[in-house]
PDB file of N, CA and C in Angstrom:
ATOM      1  N   PRO A   1     -92.311  21.696  -3.858  1.00 70.00           N
ATOM      2  CA  PRO A   1     -93.676  22.199  -3.736  1.00 70.00           C
ATOM      3  C   PRO A   1     -93.730  23.436  -2.853  1.00 70.00           C
ATOM      4  N   LYS A   2     -94.698  24.265  -3.132  1.00 73.00           N
ATOM      5  CA  LYS A   2     -94.858  25.513  -2.404  1.00 73.00           C
ATOM      6  C   LYS A   2     -96.257  25.560  -1.797  1.00 73.00           C
ATOM      7  N   LEU A   3     -96.373  25.950  -0.521  1.00 72.00           N
ATOM      8  CA  LEU A   3     -97.667  26.055   0.147  1.00 72.00           C
ATOM      9  C   LEU A   3     -98.070  27.517   0.222  1.00 72.00           C
ATOM     10  N   ARG A   4     -99.284  27.808  -0.221  1.00 73.00           N
ATOM     11  CA  ARG A   4     -99.834  29.161  -0.122  1.00 73.00           C
ATOM     12  C   ARG A   4    -101.180  29.084   0.570  1.00 73.00           C
ATOM     13  N   MET A   5    -101.405  30.012   1.476  1.00 73.00           N
ATOM     14  CA  MET A   5    -102.678  30.065   2.188  1.00 73.00           C
ATOM     15  C   MET A   5    -103.601  31.050   1.477  1.00 73.00           C
ATOM     16  N   LYS A   6    -104.869  30.678   1.379  1.00 74.00           N
ATOM     17  CA  LYS A   6    -105.877  31.510   0.717  1.00 74.00           C
ATOM     18  C   LYS A   6    -107.116  31.566   1.595  1.00 74.00           C
ATOM     19  N   THR A   7    -107.993  32.485   1.301  1.00 78.00           N
ATOM     20  CA  THR A   7    -109.280  32.557   1.975  1.00 78.00           C
ATOM     21  C   THR A   7    -110.374  32.687   0.929  1.00 78.00           C
ATOM     22  N   ALA A   8    -111.488  32.040   1.171  1.00 80.00           N
ATOM     23  CA  ALA A   8    -112.628  32.156   0.260  1.00 80.00           C
ATOM     24  C   ALA A   8    -113.234  33.547   0.413  1.00 80.00           C
ATOM     25  N   ILE A   9    -113.739  34.094  -0.681  1.00 81.00           N
ATOM     26  CA  ILE A   9    -114.327  35.432  -0.689  1.00 81.00           C
ATOM     27  C   ILE A   9    -115.844  35.327  -0.803  1.00 81.00           C
ATOM     28  N   ASN A  10    -116.527  36.094   0.013  1.00 82.00           N
ATOM     29  CA  ASN A  10    -117.982  36.187  -0.066  1.00 82.00           C
ATOM     30  C   ASN A  10    -118.322  37.041  -1.283  1.00 82.00           C
ATOM     31  N   PRO A  11    -119.022  36.497  -2.290  1.00 83.00           N
ATOM     32  CA  PRO A  11    -119.299  37.267  -3.508  1.00 83.00           C
ATOM     33  C   PRO A  11    -120.238  38.450  -3.284  1.00 83.00           C
ATOM     34  N   ASN A  12    -121.021  38.413  -2.218  1.00 86.00           N
ATOM     35  CA  ASN A  12    -121.955  39.518  -1.938  1.00 86.00           C
ATOM     36  C   ASN A  12    -121.269  40.710  -1.291  1.00 86.00           C
ATOM     37  N   THR A  13    -120.279  40.442  -0.441  1.00 85.00           N
ATOM     38  CA  THR A  13    -119.629  41.534   0.284  1.00 85.00           C
ATOM     39  C   THR A  13    -118.226  41.845  -0.225  1.00 85.00           C
ATOM     40  N   GLY A  14    -117.621  40.894  -0.936  1.00 81.00           N
ATOM     41  CA  GLY A  14    -116.251  41.084  -1.397  1.00 81.00           C
ATOM     42  C   GLY A  14    -115.222  40.922  -0.292  1.00 81.00           C
ATOM     43  N   THR A  15    -115.650  40.443   0.872  1.00 82.00           N
ATOM     44  CA  THR A  15    -114.741  40.238   1.994  1.00 82.00           C
ATOM     45  C   THR A  15    -114.537  38.743   2.228  1.00 82.00           C
ATOM     46  N   ALA A  16    -113.580  38.437   3.089  1.00 81.00           N
ATOM     47  CA  ALA A  16    -113.280  37.036   3.388  1.00 81.00           C
ATOM     48  C   ALA A  16    -114.460  36.369   4.084  1.00 81.00           C
ATOM     49  N   LYS A  17    -114.755  35.142   3.670  1.00 82.00           N
ATOM     50  CA  LYS A  17    -115.785  34.348   4.341  1.00 82.00           C
ATOM     51  C   LYS A  17    -115.237  33.865   5.678  1.00 82.00           C
ATOM     52  N   ASP A  18    -116.101  33.798   6.673  1.00 81.00           N
ATOM     53  CA  ASP A  18    -115.698  33.305   7.988  1.00 81.00           C
ATOM     54  C   ASP A  18    -115.277  31.842   7.906  1.00 81.00           C
ATOM     55  N   GLU A  19    -114.202  31.523   8.581  1.00 78.00           N
ATOM     56  CA  GLU A  19    -113.708  30.153   8.708  1.00 78.00           C
ATOM     57  C   GLU A  19    -113.487  29.468   7.360  1.00 78.00           C
ATOM     58  N   GLN A  20    -113.006  30.207   6.369  1.00 79.00           N
ATOM     59  CA  GLN A  20    -112.781  29.645   5.035  1.00 79.00           C
ATOM     60  C   GLN A  20    -111.330  29.790   4.590  1.00 79.00           C
ATOM     61  N   LEU A  21    -110.399  29.584   5.510  1.00 78.00           N
ATOM     62  CA  LEU A  21    -108.979  29.609   5.186  1.00 78.00           C
ATOM     63  C   LEU A  21    -108.562  28.223   4.700  1.00 78.00           C
ATOM     64  N   PHE A  22    -107.814  28.176   3.624  1.00 74.00           N
ATOM     65  CA  PHE A  22    -107.361  26.898   3.088  1.00 74.00           C
ATOM     66  C   PHE A  22    -106.005  27.098   2.427  1.00 74.00           C
ATOM     67  N   GLY A  23    -105.327  26.012   2.172  1.00 77.00           N
ATOM     68  CA  GLY A  23    -104.008  26.094   1.567  1.00 77.00           C
ATOM     69  C   GLY A  23    -103.928  25.321   0.266  1.00 77.00           C
ATOM     70  N   TYR A  24    -103.034  25.766  -0.601  1.00 76.00           N
ATOM     71  CA  TYR A  24    -102.731  25.064  -1.849  1.00 76.00           C
ATOM     72  C   TYR A  24    -101.254  24.722  -1.850  1.00 76.00           C
ATOM     73  N   THR A  25    -100.950  23.508  -2.217  1.00 79.00           N
ATOM     74  CA  THR A  25     -99.573  23.128  -2.473  1.00 79.00           C
ATOM     75  C   THR A  25     -99.417  23.081  -3.983  1.00 79.00           C
ATOM     76  N   SER A  26     -98.424  23.785  -4.491  1.00 79.00           N
ATOM     77  CA  SER A  26     -98.262  23.864  -5.947  1.00 79.00           C
ATOM     78  C   SER A  26     -96.815  23.590  -6.333  1.00 79.00           C
ATOM     79  N   LEU A  27     -96.647  23.177  -7.570  1.00 83.00           N
ATOM     80  CA  LEU A  27     -95.314  23.008  -8.138  1.00 83.00           C
ATOM     81  C   LEU A  27     -94.815  24.359  -8.624  1.00 83.00           C
ATOM     82  N   PRO A  28     -93.513  24.580  -8.594  1.00 84.00           N
ATOM     83  CA  PRO A  28     -92.981  25.836  -9.120  1.00 84.00           C
ATOM     84  C   PRO A  28     -93.295  25.986 -10.611  1.00 84.00           C
ATOM     85  N   MET A  29     -93.478  27.219 -11.037  1.00 85.00           N
ATOM     86  CA  MET A  29     -93.734  27.505 -12.442  1.00 85.00           C
ATOM     87  C   MET A  29     -92.554  27.021 -13.287  1.00 85.00           C
ATOM     88  N   GLY A  30     -92.846  26.569 -14.493  1.00 88.00           N
ATOM     89  CA  GLY A  30     -91.803  26.155 -15.415  1.00 88.00           C
ATOM     90  C   GLY A  30     -91.501  24.669 -15.410  1.00 88.00           C
ATOM     91  N   GLN A  31     -92.223  23.904 -14.621  1.00 88.00           N
ATOM     92  CA  GLN A  31     -92.015  22.457 -14.604  1.00 88.00           C
ATOM     93  C   GLN A  31     -92.337  21.878 -15.975  1.00 88.00           C
ATOM     94  N   GLN A  32     -91.612  20.850 -16.358  1.00 90.00           N
ATOM     95  CA  GLN A  32     -91.860  20.184 -17.636  1.00 90.00           C
ATOM     96  C   GLN A  32     -92.084  18.702 -17.392  1.00 90.00           C
ATOM     97  N   PHE A  33     -93.065  18.153 -18.088  1.00 90.00           N
ATOM     98  CA  PHE A  33     -93.397  16.741 -17.989  1.00 90.00           C
ATOM     99  C   PHE A  33     -93.549  16.191 -19.398  1.00 90.00           C
ATOM    100  N   ILE A  34     -93.197  14.952 -19.580  1.00 89.00           N
ATOM    101  CA  ILE A  34     -93.383  14.284 -20.867  1.00 89.00           C
ATOM    102  C   ILE A  34     -94.389  13.163 -20.659  1.00 89.00           C
ATOM    103  N   PHE A  35     -95.361  13.082 -21.568  1.00 88.00           N
ATOM    104  CA  PHE A  35     -96.336  12.000 -21.484  1.00 88.00           C
ATOM    105  C   PHE A  35     -96.617  11.464 -22.869  1.00 88.00           C
ATOM    106  N   ASN A  36     -97.193  10.294 -22.908  1.00 89.00           N
ATOM    107  CA  ASN A  36     -97.539   9.627 -24.153  1.00 89.00           C
ATOM    108  C   ASN A  36     -99.051   9.465 -24.184  1.00 89.00           C
ATOM    109  N   LEU A  37     -99.670   9.834 -25.273  1.00 89.00           N
ATOM    110  CA  LEU A  37    -101.114   9.715 -25.427  1.00 89.00           C
ATOM    111  C   LEU A  37    -101.408   8.625 -26.444  1.00 89.00           C
ATOM    112  N   GLU A  38    -102.191   7.653 -26.025  1.00 91.00           N
ATOM    113  CA  GLU A  38    -102.561   6.545 -26.901  1.00 91.00           C
ATOM    114  C   GLU A  38    -104.070   6.388 -26.880  1.00 91.00           C
ATOM    115  N   ALA A  39    -104.603   5.801 -27.944  1.00 92.00           N
ATOM    116  CA  ALA A  39    -106.038   5.535 -28.022  1.00 92.00           C
ATOM    117  C   ALA A  39    -106.256   4.185 -28.686  1.00 92.00           C
ATOM    118  N   ASP A  40    -107.377   3.576 -28.376  1.00 93.00           N
ATOM    119  CA  ASP A  40    -107.746   2.324 -29.037  1.00 93.00           C
ATOM    120  C   ASP A  40    -107.970   2.574 -30.520  1.00 93.00           C
ATOM    121  N   ASP A  41    -107.757   1.559 -31.331  1.00 90.00           N
ATOM    122  CA  ASP A  41    -107.935   1.674 -32.779  1.00 90.00           C
ATOM    123  C   ASP A  41    -109.347   2.106 -33.155  1.00 90.00           C
ATOM    124  N   GLU A  42    -110.339   1.744 -32.328  1.00 93.00           N
ATOM    125  CA  GLU A  42    -111.729   2.096 -32.636  1.00 93.00           C
ATOM    126  C   GLU A  42    -111.970   3.613 -32.638  1.00 93.00           C
ATOM    127  N   ILE A  43    -111.101   4.371 -32.008  1.00 91.00           N
ATOM    128  CA  ILE A  43    -111.257   5.827 -31.944  1.00 91.00           C
ATOM    129  C   ILE A  43    -111.127   6.443 -33.330  1.00 91.00           C
ATOM    130  N   GLY A  44    -110.253   5.943 -34.136  1.00 93.00           N
ATOM    131  CA  GLY A  44    -110.053   6.479 -35.481  1.00 93.00           C
ATOM    132  C   GLY A  44    -109.039   7.604 -35.488  1.00 93.00           C
ATOM    133  N   GLN A  45    -108.268   7.680 -36.558  1.00 93.00           N
ATOM    134  CA  GLN A  45    -107.196   8.669 -36.660  1.00 93.00           C
ATOM    135  C   GLN A  45    -107.724  10.095 -36.694  1.00 93.00           C
ATOM    136  N   SER A  46    -108.866  10.317 -37.351  1.00 95.00           N
ATOM    137  CA  SER A  46    -109.419  11.668 -37.460  1.00 95.00           C
ATOM    138  C   SER A  46    -109.763  12.248 -36.085  1.00 95.00           C
ATOM    139  N   LEU A  47    -110.442  11.468 -35.257  1.00 95.00           N
ATOM    140  CA  LEU A  47    -110.793  11.938 -33.913  1.00 95.00           C
ATOM    141  C   LEU A  47    -109.542  12.122 -33.061  1.00 95.00           C
ATOM    142  N   PHE A  48    -108.600  11.204 -33.170  1.00 93.00           N
ATOM    143  CA  PHE A  48    -107.350  11.320 -32.423  1.00 93.00           C
ATOM    144  C   PHE A  48    -106.617  12.602 -32.818  1.00 93.00           C
ATOM    145  N   ASP A  49    -106.562  12.907 -34.109  1.00 93.00           N
ATOM    146  CA  ASP A  49    -105.917  14.138 -34.579  1.00 93.00           C
ATOM    147  C   ASP A  49    -106.626  15.377 -34.036  1.00 93.00           C
ATOM    148  N   GLN A  50    -107.950  15.331 -33.928  1.00 94.00           N
ATOM    149  CA  GLN A  50    -108.707  16.454 -33.361  1.00 94.00           C
ATOM    150  C   GLN A  50    -108.343  16.668 -31.896  1.00 94.00           C
ATOM    151  N   VAL A  51    -108.204  15.584 -31.155  1.00 93.00           N
ATOM    152  CA  VAL A  51    -107.814  15.686 -29.745  1.00 93.00           C
ATOM    153  C   VAL A  51    -106.433  16.319 -29.628  1.00 93.00           C
ATOM    154  N   ILE A  52    -105.496  15.881 -30.440  1.00 92.00           N
ATOM    155  CA  ILE A  52    -104.139  16.452 -30.432  1.00 92.00           C
ATOM    156  C   ILE A  52    -104.188  17.941 -30.745  1.00 92.00           C
ATOM    157  N   GLU A  53    -104.967  18.317 -31.732  1.00 92.00           N
ATOM    158  CA  GLU A  53    -105.105  19.732 -32.117  1.00 92.00           C
ATOM    159  C   GLU A  53    -105.642  20.566 -30.955  1.00 92.00           C
ATOM    160  N   ILE A  54    -106.661  20.072 -30.290  1.00 91.00           N
ATOM    161  CA  ILE A  54    -107.243  20.792 -29.155  1.00 91.00           C
ATOM    162  C   ILE A  54    -106.221  20.934 -28.032  1.00 91.00           C
ATOM    163  N   LEU A  55    -105.520  19.858 -27.718  1.00 91.00           N
ATOM    164  CA  LEU A  55    -104.537  19.903 -26.636  1.00 91.00           C
ATOM    165  C   LEU A  55    -103.428  20.913 -26.905  1.00 91.00           C
ATOM    166  N   GLN A  56    -103.073  21.099 -28.159  1.00 90.00           N
ATOM    167  CA  GLN A  56    -101.977  22.015 -28.494  1.00 90.00           C
ATOM    168  C   GLN A  56    -102.411  23.474 -28.580  1.00 90.00           C
ATOM    169  N   HIS A  57    -103.682  23.742 -28.812  1.00 87.00           N
ATOM    170  CA  HIS A  57    -104.080  25.116 -29.111  1.00 87.00           C
ATOM    171  C   HIS A  57    -105.127  25.711 -28.182  1.00 87.00           C
ATOM    172  N   LYS A  58    -105.548  25.005 -27.171  1.00 85.00           N
ATOM    173  CA  LYS A  58    -106.508  25.547 -26.208  1.00 85.00           C
ATOM    174  C   LYS A  58    -105.759  26.069 -24.989  1.00 85.00           C
ATOM    175  N   ASP A  59    -106.371  27.054 -24.300  1.00 84.00           N
ATOM    176  CA  ASP A  59    -105.848  27.487 -23.007  1.00 84.00           C
ATOM    177  C   ASP A  59    -106.262  26.435 -21.991  1.00 84.00           C
ATOM    178  N   LEU A  60    -105.316  25.657 -21.540  1.00 86.00           N
ATOM    179  CA  LEU A  60    -105.608  24.544 -20.644  1.00 86.00           C
ATOM    180  C   LEU A  60    -105.127  24.850 -19.236  1.00 86.00           C
ATOM    181  N   LYS A  61    -105.858  24.324 -18.276  1.00 84.00           N
ATOM    182  CA  LYS A  61    -105.484  24.461 -16.870  1.00 84.00           C
ATOM    183  C   LYS A  61    -105.628  23.110 -16.202  1.00 84.00           C
ATOM    184  N   LEU A  62    -104.708  22.814 -15.318  1.00 82.00           N
ATOM    185  CA  LEU A  62    -104.734  21.579 -14.541  1.00 82.00           C
ATOM    186  C   LEU A  62    -104.800  21.918 -13.062  1.00 82.00           C
ATOM    187  N   GLY A  63    -105.421  21.056 -12.299  1.00 79.00           N
ATOM    188  CA  GLY A  63    -105.419  21.216 -10.857  1.00 79.00           C
ATOM    189  C   GLY A  63    -106.701  21.793 -10.317  1.00 79.00           C
ATOM    190  N   ARG A  64    -106.672  22.039  -9.029  1.00 73.00           N
ATOM    191  CA  ARG A  64    -107.887  22.435  -8.323  1.00 73.00           C
ATOM    192  C   ARG A  64    -108.222  23.913  -8.490  1.00 73.00           C
ATOM    193  N   SER A  65    -107.254  24.784  -8.489  1.00 67.00           N
ATOM    194  CA  SER A  65    -107.510  26.226  -8.494  1.00 67.00           C
ATOM    195  C   SER A  65    -107.395  26.796  -9.899  1.00 67.00           C
ATOM    196  N   ARG A  66    -108.232  26.317 -10.794  1.00 57.00           N
ATOM    197  CA  ARG A  66    -108.146  26.752 -12.192  1.00 57.00           C
ATOM    198  C   ARG A  66    -108.564  28.208 -12.386  1.00 57.00           C
ATOM    199  N   SER A  67    -109.341  28.765 -11.446  1.00 63.00           N
ATOM    200  CA  SER A  67    -109.778  30.152 -11.607  1.00 63.00           C
ATOM    201  C   SER A  67    -108.772  31.140 -11.014  1.00 63.00           C
ATOM    202  N   ALA A  68    -107.818  30.670 -10.250  1.00 66.00           N
ATOM    203  CA  ALA A  68    -106.796  31.544  -9.671  1.00 66.00           C
ATOM    204  C   ALA A  68    -105.579  31.561 -10.586  1.00 66.00           C
ATOM    205  N   GLU A  69    -104.440  31.891 -10.016  1.00 72.00           N
ATOM    206  CA  GLU A  69    -103.234  32.014 -10.839  1.00 72.00           C
ATOM    207  C   GLU A  69    -102.512  30.698 -11.049  1.00 72.00           C
ATOM    208  N   TYR A  70    -103.124  29.596 -10.699  1.00 76.00           N
ATOM    209  CA  TYR A  70    -102.476  28.294 -10.790  1.00 76.00           C
ATOM    210  C   TYR A  70    -102.936  27.507 -12.010  1.00 76.00           C
ATOM    211  N   GLY A  71    -102.094  26.589 -12.462  1.00 82.00           N
ATOM    212  CA  GLY A  71    -102.519  25.530 -13.352  1.00 82.00           C
ATOM    213  C   GLY A  71    -102.434  25.751 -14.847  1.00 82.00           C
ATOM    214  N   ALA A  72    -101.982  26.908 -15.316  1.00 85.00           N
ATOM    215  CA  ALA A  72    -101.894  27.114 -16.764  1.00 85.00           C
ATOM    216  C   ALA A  72    -100.845  26.169 -17.346  1.00 85.00           C
ATOM    217  N   VAL A  73    -101.209  25.462 -18.412  1.00 87.00           N
ATOM    218  CA  VAL A  73    -100.287  24.525 -19.044  1.00 87.00           C
ATOM    219  C   VAL A  73    -100.234  24.759 -20.544  1.00 87.00           C
ATOM    220  N   LYS A  74     -99.099  24.404 -21.116  1.00 90.00           N
ATOM    221  CA  LYS A  74     -98.914  24.443 -22.562  1.00 90.00           C
ATOM    222  C   LYS A  74     -98.470  23.052 -22.981  1.00 90.00           C
ATOM    223  N   ILE A  75     -99.135  22.489 -23.969  1.00 90.00           N
ATOM    224  CA  ILE A  75     -98.799  21.152 -24.445  1.00 90.00           C
ATOM    225  C   ILE A  75     -98.187  21.270 -25.830  1.00 90.00           C
ATOM    226  N   GLU A  76     -97.008  20.685 -25.990  1.00 90.00           N
ATOM    227  CA  GLU A  76     -96.309  20.691 -27.271  1.00 90.00           C
ATOM    228  C   GLU A  76     -96.175  19.263 -27.773  1.00 90.00           C
ATOM    229  N   LEU A  77     -96.352  19.080 -29.060  1.00 88.00           N
ATOM    230  CA  LEU A  77     -96.161  17.775 -29.683  1.00 88.00           C
ATOM    231  C   LEU A  77     -94.675  17.601 -29.976  1.00 88.00           C
ATOM    232  N   LEU A  78     -94.083  16.557 -29.423  1.00 86.00           N
ATOM    233  CA  LEU A  78     -92.668  16.268 -29.645  1.00 86.00           C
ATOM    234  C   LEU A  78     -92.529  15.215 -30.727  1.00 86.00           C
ATOM    235  N   PRO A  79     -91.388  15.204 -31.414  1.00 83.00           N
ATOM    236  CA  PRO A  79     -91.167  14.146 -32.405  1.00 83.00           C
ATOM    237  C   PRO A  79     -91.217  12.785 -31.720  1.00 83.00           C
ATOM    238  N   GLU A  80     -91.796  11.829 -32.395  1.00 78.00           N
ATOM    239  CA  GLU A  80     -91.896  10.486 -31.828  1.00 78.00           C
ATOM    240  C   GLU A  80     -90.509   9.880 -31.730  1.00 78.00           C
ATOM    241  N   GLN A  81     -90.220   9.282 -30.576  1.00 73.00           N
ATOM    242  CA  GLN A  81     -88.925   8.648 -30.357  1.00 73.00           C
ATOM    243  C   GLN A  81     -89.145   7.216 -29.921  1.00 73.00           C
ATOM    244  N   LYS A  82     -88.238   6.366 -30.354  1.00 73.00           N
ATOM    245  CA  LYS A  82     -88.311   4.964 -29.946  1.00 73.00           C
ATOM    246  C   LYS A  82     -87.928   4.862 -28.479  1.00 73.00           C
ATOM    247  N   ASP A  83     -88.734   4.156 -27.706  1.00 68.00           N
ATOM    248  CA  ASP A  83     -88.456   3.960 -26.290  1.00 68.00           C
ATOM    249  C   ASP A  83     -87.379   2.892 -26.152  1.00 68.00           C
ATOM    250  N   GLU A  84     -86.208   3.293 -25.676  1.00 69.00           N
ATOM    251  CA  GLU A  84     -85.076   2.376 -25.562  1.00 69.00           C
ATOM    252  C   GLU A  84     -85.063   1.619 -24.238  1.00 69.00           C
ATOM    253  N   ARG A  85     -85.985   1.938 -23.325  1.00 68.00           N
ATOM    254  CA  ARG A  85     -85.998   1.255 -22.033  1.00 68.00           C
ATOM    255  C   ARG A  85     -86.561  -0.150 -22.197  1.00 68.00           C
ATOM    256  N   PRO A  86     -85.933  -1.129 -21.546  1.00 68.00           N
ATOM    257  CA  PRO A  86     -86.480  -2.488 -21.633  1.00 68.00           C
ATOM    258  C   PRO A  86     -87.792  -2.587 -20.868  1.00 68.00           C
ATOM    259  N   ALA A  87     -88.683  -3.407 -21.347  1.00 66.00           N
ATOM    260  CA  ALA A  87     -89.944  -3.634 -20.655  1.00 66.00           C
ATOM    261  C   ALA A  87     -89.676  -4.359 -19.347  1.00 66.00           C
ATOM    262  N   ILE A  88     -90.546  -4.161 -18.379  1.00 72.00           N
ATOM    263  CA  ILE A  88     -90.407  -4.857 -17.101  1.00 72.00           C
ATOM    264  C   ILE A  88     -90.466  -6.357 -17.362  1.00 72.00           C
ATOM    265  N   GLY A  89     -89.519  -7.066 -16.814  1.00 68.00           N
ATOM    266  CA  GLY A  89     -89.479  -8.510 -17.010  1.00 68.00           C
ATOM    267  C   GLY A  89     -88.787  -8.930 -18.295  1.00 68.00           C
ATOM    268  N   ASP A  90     -88.218  -7.984 -19.038  1.00 57.00           N
ATOM    269  CA  ASP A  90     -87.524  -8.285 -20.294  1.00 57.00           C
ATOM    270  C   ASP A  90     -86.126  -8.798 -19.959  1.00 57.00           C
ATOM    271  N   SER A  91     -85.918 -10.106 -20.066  1.00 59.00           N
ATOM    272  CA  SER A  91     -84.633 -10.701 -19.694  1.00 59.00           C
ATOM    273  C   SER A  91     -83.574 -10.542 -20.778  1.00 59.00           C
ATOM    274  N   SER A  92     -83.948 -10.045 -21.956  1.00 60.00           N
ATOM    275  CA  SER A  92     -82.971  -9.900 -23.039  1.00 60.00           C
ATOM    276  C   SER A  92     -81.982  -8.776 -22.764  1.00 60.00           C
ATOM    277  N   GLN A  93     -82.278  -7.904 -21.802  1.00 55.00           N
ATOM    278  CA  GLN A  93     -81.398  -6.780 -21.493  1.00 55.00           C
ATOM    279  C   GLN A  93     -80.459  -7.092 -20.328  1.00 55.00           C
ATOM    280  N   ALA A  94     -80.444  -8.332 -19.872  1.00 51.00           N
ATOM    281  CA  ALA A  94     -79.624  -8.699 -18.704  1.00 51.00           C
ATOM    282  C   ALA A  94     -78.168  -8.852 -19.068  1.00 51.00           C
TER     283      ALA A  94
END
């Protein structure tokens, strides 16, 4: 993680606001994460497909400082893979 100090800007004067120094801790650019998205059956495949489409093609930002240079993310759909890890408490893998 990287710590950067920032100051809030007064929109009327364009100068730093008094006593408005704060810090952001951020991950280095280029980090990759894998996640699984699931939905209840009641959601329906059409709506689920729309969510996937939006996630892949919108300019998305994560985190607190979305208006600054932080948080831009790109989501890619990966081929589905069988999870080979045993479930917690699965004694068949002993």
